[in-house]
mmCIF file of C-alpha atoms and ligand atoms in Angstrom:
data_model
loop_
_atom_site.group_PDB
_atom_site.id
_atom_site.type_symbol
_atom_site.label_atom_id
_atom_site.label_comp_id
_atom_site.label_asym_id
_atom_site.label_seq_id
_atom_site.Cartn_x
_atom_site.Cartn_y
_atom_site.Cartn_z
ATOM 1 C CA MET A 1194 0.000 0.000 0.000
ATOM 2 C CA ALA A 1195 1.322 3.388 -1.012
ATOM 3 C CA SER A 1196 2.464 5.894 1.579
ATOM 4 C CA ALA A 1197 0.819 9.325 1.775
ATOM 5 C CA GLN A 1198 4.028 10.767 0.356
ATOM 6 C CA VAL A 1199 3.888 8.497 -2.699
ATOM 7 C CA LEU A 1200 0.245 9.430 -3.299
ATOM 8 C CA SER A 1201 1.050 13.100 -2.885
ATOM 9 C CA GLU A 1202 3.915 12.884 -5.372
ATOM 10 C CA ARG A 1203 1.696 11.220 -7.975
ATOM 11 C CA GLY A 1204 0.003 14.583 -8.410
ATOM 12 C CA LEU A 1205 -3.541 13.162 -8.298
ATOM 13 C CA ASP A 1206 -6.480 15.588 -8.288
ATOM 14 C CA ARG A 1207 -8.537 13.264 -6.099
ATOM 15 C CA ILE A 1208 -7.564 11.274 -3.035
ATOM 16 C CA PRO A 1209 -8.199 7.504 -3.000
ATOM 17 C CA GLU A 1210 -11.470 6.508 -1.369
ATOM 18 C CA ASP A 1211 -9.665 4.863 1.575
ATOM 19 C CA TYR A 1212 -8.750 8.354 2.790
ATOM 20 C CA VAL A 1213 -12.187 9.957 2.509
ATOM 21 C CA ARG A 1214 -13.702 10.518 5.942
ATOM 22 C CA PRO A 1215 -17.442 10.390 6.595
ATOM 23 C CA PRO A 1216 -18.986 13.880 6.255
ATOM 24 C CA GLU A 1217 -19.300 14.497 10.010
ATOM 25 C CA GLU A 1218 -15.559 13.933 10.482
ATOM 26 C CA ARG A 1219 -14.376 16.147 7.650
ATOM 27 C CA PRO A 1220 -12.521 19.292 8.624
ATOM 28 C CA GLU A 1221 -13.620 22.736 7.711
ATOM 29 C CA VAL A 1222 -10.484 23.815 5.967
ATOM 30 C CA ALA A 1223 -11.159 27.294 7.071
ATOM 31 C CA HIS A 1224 -10.297 30.258 4.935
ATOM 32 C CA ASP A 1225 -11.664 32.085 7.939
ATOM 33 C CA SER A 1226 -9.429 30.268 10.422
ATOM 34 C CA PHE A 1227 -8.503 33.661 11.844
ATOM 35 C CA SER A 1228 -12.029 34.176 13.068
ATOM 36 C CA HIS A 1229 -11.701 31.397 15.624
ATOM 37 C CA ARG A 1230 -8.164 32.156 16.531
ATOM 38 C CA GLN A 1231 -8.603 31.410 20.161
ATOM 39 C CA ASN A 1232 -5.226 30.445 21.513
ATOM 40 C CA ILE A 1233 -4.276 27.698 23.899
ATOM 41 C CA PRO A 1234 -2.358 29.030 26.928
ATOM 42 C CA VAL A 1235 1.376 29.727 26.730
ATOM 43 C CA ILE A 1236 3.397 29.169 29.894
ATOM 44 C CA ASP A 1237 6.846 30.624 30.499
ATOM 45 C CA LEU A 1238 8.885 27.988 32.351
ATOM 46 C CA SER A 1239 11.913 30.231 33.084
ATOM 47 C CA GLU A 1240 13.675 28.937 36.200
ATOM 48 C CA SER A 1241 13.739 32.512 37.521
ATOM 49 C CA ARG A 1242 9.940 32.654 37.807
ATOM 50 C CA PRO A 1243 8.345 31.762 41.181
ATOM 51 C CA ARG A 1244 7.385 28.083 41.196
ATOM 52 C CA SER A 1245 4.047 28.878 42.823
ATOM 53 C CA GLN A 1246 3.151 31.148 39.903
ATOM 54 C CA ILE A 1247 4.042 28.463 37.359
ATOM 55 C CA VAL A 1248 2.026 25.869 39.314
ATOM 56 C CA LYS A 1249 -0.963 28.207 39.265
ATOM 57 C CA GLU A 1250 -0.745 28.722 35.512
ATOM 58 C CA ILE A 1251 -0.333 24.975 34.968
ATOM 59 C CA SER A 1252 -3.394 24.264 37.055
ATOM 60 C CA GLN A 1253 -5.520 26.710 35.044
ATOM 61 C CA ALA A 1254 -4.209 25.400 31.730
ATOM 62 C CA CYS A 1255 -4.761 21.753 32.705
ATOM 63 C CA GLU A 1256 -8.253 22.344 34.046
ATOM 64 C CA GLY A 1257 -9.427 24.582 31.233
ATOM 65 C CA TRP A 1258 -7.664 23.005 28.280
ATOM 66 C CA GLY A 1259 -5.399 20.045 28.951
ATOM 67 C CA PHE A 1260 -3.270 21.575 26.206
ATOM 68 C CA PHE A 1261 -0.729 24.392 26.435
ATOM 69 C CA GLN A 1262 2.524 25.578 24.917
ATOM 70 C CA VAL A 1263 5.716 26.107 26.903
ATOM 71 C CA LEU A 1264 8.513 28.604 26.320
ATOM 72 C CA ASN A 1265 11.883 28.888 28.066
ATOM 73 C CA HIS A 1266 11.577 25.170 28.680
ATOM 74 C CA GLY A 1267 15.328 24.591 28.880
ATOM 75 C CA VAL A 1268 15.619 22.398 25.786
ATOM 76 C CA PRO A 1269 18.392 23.923 23.646
ATOM 77 C CA TYR A 1270 16.982 25.677 20.622
ATOM 78 C CA GLU A 1271 19.795 24.254 18.508
ATOM 79 C CA LEU A 1272 18.570 20.727 19.314
ATOM 80 C CA LEU A 1273 14.985 21.572 18.301
ATOM 81 C CA GLN A 1274 16.257 22.831 14.974
ATOM 82 C CA ARG A 1275 18.601 19.895 14.500
ATOM 83 C CA ILE A 1276 15.981 17.213 15.125
ATOM 84 C CA MET A 1277 13.593 18.865 12.675
ATOM 85 C CA ASP A 1278 16.428 19.062 10.219
ATOM 86 C CA VAL A 1279 17.543 15.417 10.468
ATOM 87 C CA GLY A 1280 13.897 14.327 10.353
ATOM 88 C CA ALA A 1281 13.387 16.295 7.138
ATOM 89 C CA GLN A 1282 16.561 14.823 5.659
ATOM 90 C CA PHE A 1283 15.405 11.279 6.365
ATOM 91 C CA LEU A 1284 11.946 12.015 4.941
ATOM 92 C CA SER A 1285 13.475 13.358 1.754
ATOM 93 C CA LEU A 1286 15.167 10.011 1.003
ATOM 94 C CA PRO A 1287 13.618 7.902 -1.761
ATOM 95 C CA VAL A 1288 10.739 5.767 -0.482
ATOM 96 C CA HIS A 1289 12.591 2.495 -1.080
ATOM 97 C CA GLU A 1290 15.349 3.626 1.310
ATOM 98 C CA LYS A 1291 12.820 4.525 3.977
ATOM 99 C CA GLN A 1292 11.039 1.226 3.511
ATOM 100 C CA LEU A 1293 14.170 -0.557 4.700
ATOM 101 C CA TYR A 1294 12.886 0.500 8.119
ATOM 102 C CA SER A 1295 9.211 -0.384 7.638
ATOM 103 C CA CYS A 1296 7.371 -1.182 10.839
ATOM 104 C CA ARG A 1297 5.735 -4.576 11.118
ATOM 105 C CA PRO A 1298 2.190 -4.539 9.740
ATOM 106 C CA GLY A 1299 -0.666 -5.465 12.037
ATOM 107 C CA ILE A 1300 1.286 -4.926 15.246
ATOM 108 C CA ALA A 1301 0.224 -2.004 17.422
ATOM 109 C CA ALA A 1302 2.921 0.603 18.016
ATOM 110 C CA SER A 1303 5.594 -1.376 16.237
ATOM 111 C CA GLU A 1304 8.803 0.581 15.705
ATOM 112 C CA GLY A 1305 9.782 2.017 12.331
ATOM 113 C CA TYR A 1306 8.484 3.697 9.182
ATOM 114 C CA GLY A 1307 4.803 3.348 8.404
ATOM 115 C CA HIS A 1308 1.593 4.958 7.255
ATOM 116 C CA ARG A 1309 -1.081 2.797 8.728
ATOM 117 C CA MET A 1310 -1.334 3.253 12.451
ATOM 118 C CA LEU A 1311 -4.327 1.088 13.302
ATOM 119 C CA VAL A 1312 -4.494 -2.664 13.219
ATOM 120 C CA GLN A 1313 -8.030 -3.140 11.889
ATOM 121 C CA GLU A 1314 -8.497 -3.424 8.126
ATOM 122 C CA ASN A 1315 -11.596 -1.316 7.435
ATOM 123 C CA GLN A 1316 -10.331 1.988 8.802
ATOM 124 C CA VAL A 1317 -10.320 5.295 6.981
ATOM 125 C CA LEU A 1318 -6.637 6.041 6.488
ATOM 126 C CA ASP A 1319 -4.760 9.105 7.683
ATOM 127 C CA TRP A 1320 -2.885 11.325 5.212
ATOM 128 C CA ARG A 1321 0.342 10.817 7.131
ATOM 129 C CA ASP A 1322 3.584 8.877 7.111
ATOM 130 C CA TYR A 1323 5.518 8.432 10.328
ATOM 131 C CA PHE A 1324 8.581 6.963 11.917
ATOM 132 C CA ASP A 1325 8.138 5.668 15.444
ATOM 133 C CA HIS A 1326 11.240 5.276 17.653
ATOM 134 C CA HIS A 1327 11.256 3.272 20.872
ATOM 135 C CA THR A 1328 13.542 5.328 23.069
ATOM 136 C CA LEU A 1329 12.905 4.344 26.712
ATOM 137 C CA PRO A 1330 13.453 2.252 28.737
ATOM 138 C CA LEU A 1331 16.956 1.687 27.415
ATOM 139 C CA ALA A 1332 16.257 -2.055 27.229
ATOM 140 C CA ARG A 1333 13.795 -1.304 24.372
ATOM 141 C CA ARG A 1334 16.222 0.923 22.556
ATOM 142 C CA ASN A 1335 17.961 -0.489 19.515
ATOM 143 C CA ILE A 1336 19.422 2.363 17.527
ATOM 144 C CA ASN A 1337 20.017 0.044 14.564
ATOM 145 C CA ASN A 1338 16.250 0.176 13.992
ATOM 146 C CA TRP A 1339 16.517 3.935 13.425
ATOM 147 C CA PRO A 1340 17.577 5.665 10.225
ATOM 148 C CA GLY A 1341 21.313 5.623 9.580
ATOM 149 C CA LYS A 1342 21.049 8.654 7.288
ATOM 150 C CA PRO A 1343 21.950 11.394 7.861
ATOM 151 C CA PRO A 1344 24.833 10.141 10.046
ATOM 152 C CA ILE A 1345 23.900 12.348 13.025
ATOM 153 C CA TYR A 1346 20.299 11.065 13.031
ATOM 154 C CA ARG A 1347 20.635 8.413 15.734
ATOM 155 C CA HIS A 1348 22.647 10.523 18.114
ATOM 156 C CA THR A 1349 20.209 13.406 17.705
ATOM 157 C CA ILE A 1350 17.285 11.165 18.674
ATOM 158 C CA GLU A 1351 19.207 10.017 21.748
ATOM 159 C CA GLU A 1352 19.952 13.572 22.812
ATOM 160 C CA TYR A 1353 16.361 14.641 22.200
ATOM 161 C CA SER A 1354 15.040 11.644 24.144
ATOM 162 C CA GLU A 1355 17.049 12.708 27.199
ATOM 163 C CA GLN A 1356 15.872 16.319 26.987
ATOM 164 C CA MET A 1357 12.238 15.274 26.543
ATOM 165 C CA LYS A 1358 12.498 12.959 29.536
ATOM 166 C CA LEU A 1359 13.801 15.777 31.741
ATOM 167 C CA LEU A 1360 11.127 18.198 30.559
ATOM 168 C CA ALA A 1361 8.311 15.641 30.954
ATOM 169 C CA GLN A 1362 9.499 14.905 34.501
ATOM 170 C CA ARG A 1363 9.619 18.585 35.374
ATOM 171 C CA LEU A 1364 6.134 19.146 33.976
ATOM 172 C CA LEU A 1365 4.728 16.088 35.758
ATOM 173 C CA SER A 1366 6.089 17.326 39.068
ATOM 174 C CA LEU A 1367 4.452 20.732 38.507
ATOM 175 C CA ILE A 1368 1.205 19.033 37.463
ATOM 176 C CA SER A 1369 1.275 16.765 40.532
ATOM 177 C CA GLU A 1370 1.738 19.796 42.768
ATOM 178 C CA SER A 1371 -1.054 21.627 41.018
ATOM 179 C CA LEU A 1372 -3.372 18.758 41.979
ATOM 180 C CA GLY A 1373 -2.272 19.060 45.608
ATOM 181 C CA LEU A 1374 -0.197 15.888 45.383
ATOM 182 C CA LYS A 1375 3.467 15.504 46.187
ATOM 183 C CA PRO A 1376 5.746 16.428 43.262
ATOM 184 C CA SER A 1377 6.811 12.830 42.587
ATOM 185 C CA TYR A 1378 3.234 11.507 42.598
ATOM 186 C CA ILE A 1379 2.485 11.093 38.897
ATOM 187 C CA GLN A 1380 5.995 9.864 38.159
ATOM 188 C CA ASN A 1381 5.518 7.179 40.816
ATOM 189 C CA ALA A 1382 2.174 6.206 39.286
ATOM 190 C CA ILE A 1383 3.895 5.824 35.912
ATOM 191 C CA GLY A 1384 6.810 3.820 37.264
ATOM 192 C CA GLU A 1385 9.540 3.131 34.737
ATOM 193 C CA PRO A 1386 8.781 5.546 31.886
ATOM 194 C CA TYR A 1387 8.093 4.272 28.389
ATOM 195 C CA GLN A 1388 8.977 6.902 25.835
ATOM 196 C CA ASN A 1389 8.289 6.812 22.093
ATOM 197 C CA ILE A 1390 9.272 9.520 19.650
ATOM 198 C CA SER A 1391 7.157 9.781 16.482
ATOM 199 C CA LEU A 1392 8.287 11.764 13.493
ATOM 200 C CA ASN A 1393 5.127 12.719 11.583
ATOM 201 C CA TYR A 1394 5.069 13.742 7.928
ATOM 202 C CA TYR A 1395 1.953 15.256 6.373
ATOM 203 C CA PRO A 1396 2.481 15.726 2.626
ATOM 204 C CA PRO A 1397 0.450 18.186 0.532
ATOM 205 C CA CYS A 1398 -3.018 16.835 -0.217
ATOM 206 C CA PRO A 1399 -5.216 17.559 -3.262
ATOM 207 C CA GLU A 1400 -8.479 17.326 -1.254
ATOM 208 C CA PRO A 1401 -7.708 18.448 2.297
ATOM 209 C CA GLU A 1402 -11.391 19.109 2.982
ATOM 210 C CA LEU A 1403 -12.201 15.380 2.708
ATOM 211 C CA THR A 1404 -9.532 13.837 4.888
ATOM 212 C CA LEU A 1405 -7.385 14.244 7.988
ATOM 213 C CA GLY A 1406 -3.648 13.976 8.505
ATOM 214 C CA LEU A 1407 -4.328 12.358 11.849
ATOM 215 C CA GLN A 1408 -7.809 11.401 12.964
ATOM 216 C CA SER A 1409 -9.320 12.709 16.163
ATOM 217 C CA HIS A 1410 -7.918 10.993 19.238
ATOM 218 C CA SER A 1411 -6.683 11.540 22.740
ATOM 219 C CA ASP A 1412 -3.204 10.354 23.678
ATOM 220 C CA LEU A 1413 -3.076 7.256 25.805
ATOM 221 C CA GLY A 1414 -0.300 7.607 28.344
ATOM 222 C CA ALA A 1415 0.702 10.359 30.760
ATOM 223 C CA ILE A 1416 1.940 13.365 28.814
ATOM 224 C CA THR A 1417 2.923 14.225 25.232
ATOM 225 C CA LEU A 1418 5.339 16.913 24.051
ATOM 226 C CA LEU A 1419 4.998 18.052 20.450
ATOM 227 C CA LEU A 1420 7.436 19.998 18.346
ATOM 228 C CA GLN A 1421 5.962 21.357 15.123
ATOM 229 C CA ASP A 1422 7.185 23.401 12.199
ATOM 230 C CA ASP A 1423 5.586 26.699 11.155
ATOM 231 C CA VAL A 1424 2.925 25.231 8.816
ATOM 232 C CA GLY A 1425 0.163 24.568 11.340
ATOM 233 C CA GLY A 1426 -2.535 21.898 11.236
ATOM 234 C CA LEU A 1427 -2.935 20.719 14.814
ATOM 235 C CA GLN A 1428 -6.428 21.341 16.171
ATOM 236 C CA VAL A 1429 -7.865 20.710 19.621
ATOM 237 C CA CYS A 1430 -11.499 20.159 20.449
ATOM 238 C CA VAL A 1431 -12.718 22.706 22.969
ATOM 239 C CA ASP A 1432 -16.433 22.762 23.811
ATOM 240 C CA ASP A 1433 -17.225 20.940 20.571
ATOM 241 C CA THR A 1434 -15.293 23.455 18.463
ATOM 242 C CA TRP A 1435 -12.029 22.749 16.699
ATOM 243 C CA VAL A 1436 -9.423 25.315 17.686
ATOM 244 C CA ALA A 1437 -6.177 25.632 15.716
ATOM 245 C CA VAL A 1438 -2.937 25.546 17.698
ATOM 246 C CA GLN A 1439 -0.879 28.363 16.225
ATOM 247 C CA PRO A 1440 2.757 27.356 15.735
ATOM 248 C CA LEU A 1441 4.902 29.354 18.133
ATOM 249 C CA HIS A 1442 8.581 29.607 17.329
ATOM 250 C CA GLY A 1443 10.791 27.752 19.831
ATOM 251 C CA ALA A 1444 7.821 26.439 21.825
ATOM 252 C CA LEU A 1445 6.764 22.893 22.612
ATOM 253 C CA VAL A 1446 3.100 21.931 22.740
ATOM 254 C CA VAL A 1447 2.187 19.958 25.866
ATOM 255 C CA ASN A 1448 -0.880 17.800 26.151
ATOM 256 C CA LEU A 1449 -2.149 15.703 28.981
ATOM 257 C CA ALA A 1450 -2.978 12.148 28.092
ATOM 258 C CA ASP A 1451 -5.517 9.632 29.368
ATOM 259 C CA GLN A 1452 -3.602 8.443 32.431
ATOM 260 C CA VAL A 1453 -3.540 11.977 33.850
ATOM 261 C CA GLN A 1454 -7.241 12.461 33.190
ATOM 262 C CA ILE A 1455 -7.984 9.223 35.039
ATOM 263 C CA LEU A 1456 -5.493 9.874 37.846
ATOM 264 C CA SER A 1457 -6.991 13.338 38.432
ATOM 265 C CA ASN A 1458 -10.444 11.716 38.436
ATOM 266 C CA GLY A 1459 -11.500 13.856 35.505
ATOM 267 C CA ARG A 1460 -10.392 17.212 36.903
ATOM 268 C CA TYR A 1461 -7.737 17.489 34.216
ATOM 269 C CA LYS A 1462 -8.595 16.616 30.643
ATOM 270 C CA SER A 1463 -6.873 14.591 28.001
ATOM 271 C CA ILE A 1464 -8.209 16.626 25.116
ATOM 272 C CA GLU A 1465 -9.242 15.258 21.765
ATOM 273 C CA HIS A 1466 -7.073 16.543 18.955
ATOM 274 C CA ARG A 1467 -6.397 15.926 15.277
ATOM 275 C CA ALA A 1468 -4.215 17.185 12.434
ATOM 276 C CA VAL A 1469 -5.574 18.687 9.228
ATOM 277 C CA VAL A 1470 -3.583 18.853 6.011
ATOM 278 C CA ASN A 1471 -3.385 21.428 3.264
ATOM 279 C CA ARG A 1472 -2.981 21.656 -0.481
ATOM 280 C CA ASN A 1473 0.391 23.271 -0.824
ATOM 281 C CA ARG A 1474 2.787 22.640 1.993
ATOM 282 C CA SER A 1475 4.092 19.530 3.664
ATOM 283 C CA ARG A 1476 4.262 19.616 7.442
ATOM 284 C CA ILE A 1477 6.506 17.895 9.972
ATOM 285 C CA SER A 1478 5.838 17.376 13.671
ATOM 286 C CA ILE A 1479 7.656 15.327 16.283
ATOM 287 C CA ALA A 1480 5.587 13.878 19.114
ATOM 288 C CA THR A 1481 7.242 12.479 22.241
ATOM 289 C CA PHE A 1482 5.022 10.249 24.343
ATOM 290 C CA TYR A 1483 5.819 9.653 28.016
ATOM 291 C CA ASP A 1484 3.813 6.707 29.262
ATOM 292 C CA PRO A 1485 3.606 3.894 31.785
ATOM 293 C CA GLY A 1486 4.470 0.317 30.856
ATOM 294 C CA ARG A 1487 1.733 -2.031 29.705
ATOM 295 C CA GLU A 1488 1.671 -3.883 33.026
ATOM 296 C CA VAL A 1489 0.856 -0.722 35.008
ATOM 297 C CA THR A 1490 -2.682 -0.255 36.335
ATOM 298 C CA ILE A 1491 -3.980 3.265 35.777
ATOM 299 C CA SER A 1492 -6.619 4.523 38.189
ATOM 300 C CA PRO A 1493 -7.854 7.630 40.013
ATOM 301 C CA ALA A 1494 -5.468 8.782 42.784
ATOM 302 C CA PRO A 1495 -7.042 7.643 46.101
ATOM 303 C CA GLU A 1496 -5.732 10.873 47.698
ATOM 304 C CA LEU A 1497 -8.100 12.870 45.481
ATOM 305 C CA LEU A 1498 -11.208 10.818 46.243
ATOM 306 C CA SER A 1499 -13.743 11.357 48.984
ATOM 307 C CA ALA A 1500 -17.409 10.683 49.706
ATOM 308 C CA ASN A 1501 -18.203 13.822 47.712
ATOM 309 C CA ASN A 1502 -15.773 12.977 44.961
ATOM 310 C CA PRO A 1503 -16.062 9.256 44.275
ATOM 311 C CA ALA A 1504 -14.015 7.573 41.556
ATOM 312 C CA THR A 1505 -15.433 8.341 38.128
ATOM 313 C CA TYR A 1506 -13.195 5.878 36.276
ATOM 314 C CA ASN A 1507 -12.594 2.198 36.636
ATOM 315 C CA SER A 1508 -9.003 1.055 36.844
ATOM 316 C CA VAL A 1509 -7.494 -0.393 33.707
ATOM 317 C CA LEU A 1510 -4.291 -2.136 32.807
ATOM 318 C CA PHE A 1511 -2.439 0.298 30.555
ATOM 319 C CA GLY A 1512 -1.707 -2.488 28.051
ATOM 320 C CA ASP A 1513 -5.433 -3.218 27.696
ATOM 321 C CA HIS A 1514 -6.155 0.482 27.139
ATOM 322 C CA VAL A 1515 -3.506 0.598 24.383
ATOM 323 C CA SER A 1516 -4.803 -2.567 22.711
ATOM 324 C CA ALA A 1517 -8.398 -1.279 22.680
ATOM 325 C CA TRP A 1518 -7.255 1.944 21.014
ATOM 326 C CA TYR A 1519 -5.219 0.290 18.295
ATOM 327 C CA ASN A 1520 -7.750 -2.464 17.623
ATOM 328 C CA LYS A 1521 -10.979 -0.461 17.590
ATOM 329 C CA GLY A 1522 -9.579 2.891 16.521
ATOM 330 C CA PRO A 1523 -9.541 5.907 18.842
ATOM 331 C CA LYS A 1524 -12.963 7.247 17.706
ATOM 332 C CA GLY A 1525 -12.265 10.480 19.511
ATOM 333 C CA LYS A 1526 -12.267 9.665 23.196
ATOM 334 C CA LYS A 1527 -14.531 6.636 23.130
ATOM 335 C CA VAL A 1528 -11.861 4.329 24.510
ATOM 336 C CA LEU A 1529 -11.350 6.538 27.560
ATOM 337 C CA ASP A 1530 -15.062 7.191 27.991
ATOM 338 C CA SER A 1531 -15.687 3.460 28.132
ATOM 339 C CA LEU A 1532 -13.789 3.433 31.444
ATOM 340 C CA ALA A 1533 -16.240 5.835 33.106
ATOM 341 C CA VAL A 1534 -17.967 4.397 36.174
HETATM 342 C C1 OGA B 1120 0.142 12.598 17.838
HETATM 343 C C2 OGA B 1120 -0.430 13.904 17.495
HETATM 344 C C3 OGA B 1120 -0.363 15.931 16.219
HETATM 345 C C4 OGA B 1120 0.398 16.588 15.122
HETATM 346 O O1 OGA B 1120 1.157 12.219 17.193
HETATM 347 O O2 OGA B 1120 -0.418 11.931 18.744
HETATM 348 O O3 OGA B 1120 -1.445 14.234 18.042
HETATM 349 O O4 OGA B 1120 0.138 17.766 14.910
HETATM 350 N N1 OGA B 1120 0.183 14.670 16.572
HETATM 351 O O5 OGA B 1120 1.226 15.933 14.483
HETATM 352 NI NI1 NI B 1121 -1.917 12.957 19.732
#
């Protein structure tokens, strides 16, 4: 099956039927996107700012949105540029070279190059190619599975993995505090972190109004950090309206994922989001997922529950939550909603 890039390069005027979404899922590719230019919060993480102020802003952003951008996050700007650059260099290789790293079909979250995320056959396809890297724990890391071109690719992923781990841990400690829990709380609930880094490529699309680059979903684990170029296309669902996340130079987009929604007993949201594509420009984003292992049970924090605030989610083994998502398709947040008490 052809990748989105191959289809894009064929110069078709129509997209294949497999990519056409049912009418209710089609994006408004808004010429008037400026009219709903409501922005997700931006938080300045400078070490010089009072921690209590940052915690307050985090709490508002997590309660109101579950999505925010961070600036002065401590990740060297040079590294952000370099990872985008090596990602673009790999993506510009001929398809047959990229296919040397193809991920294994029919296996959820298998490492490598692919364009078909879900396991089930009769899914509408996303107008996206990706490369998924298994970066943590180190026992899962095999850099020979990652692109060998350009030569600095593998080392750059390793450096980025370390920086994303540190930033995720810092954010999770702030988020824990903002819930009135001890700073290490969410990290302890995660246990040994599982980190995946996905390089996403959204090629130009002749009929962007009929398809999506990435269908609506919420992320499964604890927290996701997204680096995107200046093209734009990420949208978040706020009160049933799709709001575009404006690319902000040097920023990382942070979104809470399902484990944090469950752990906070629904106080914080793992927001539904999707990526739209456009006719003229290709887009690259790099998502770093920070998750528990499959054997970890995710559940509401007992410290946050009381007679007046009973658990609103059943506990679930993280591995079962992941399997449900990949097998049935995310269908927005249906997989998470099915855990409601
Ligand atoms: C993801 C994701 C959004 C984007 O990879 O889970 O939501 O803009 N990506 O690429
Ligand atoms: Ni996502």
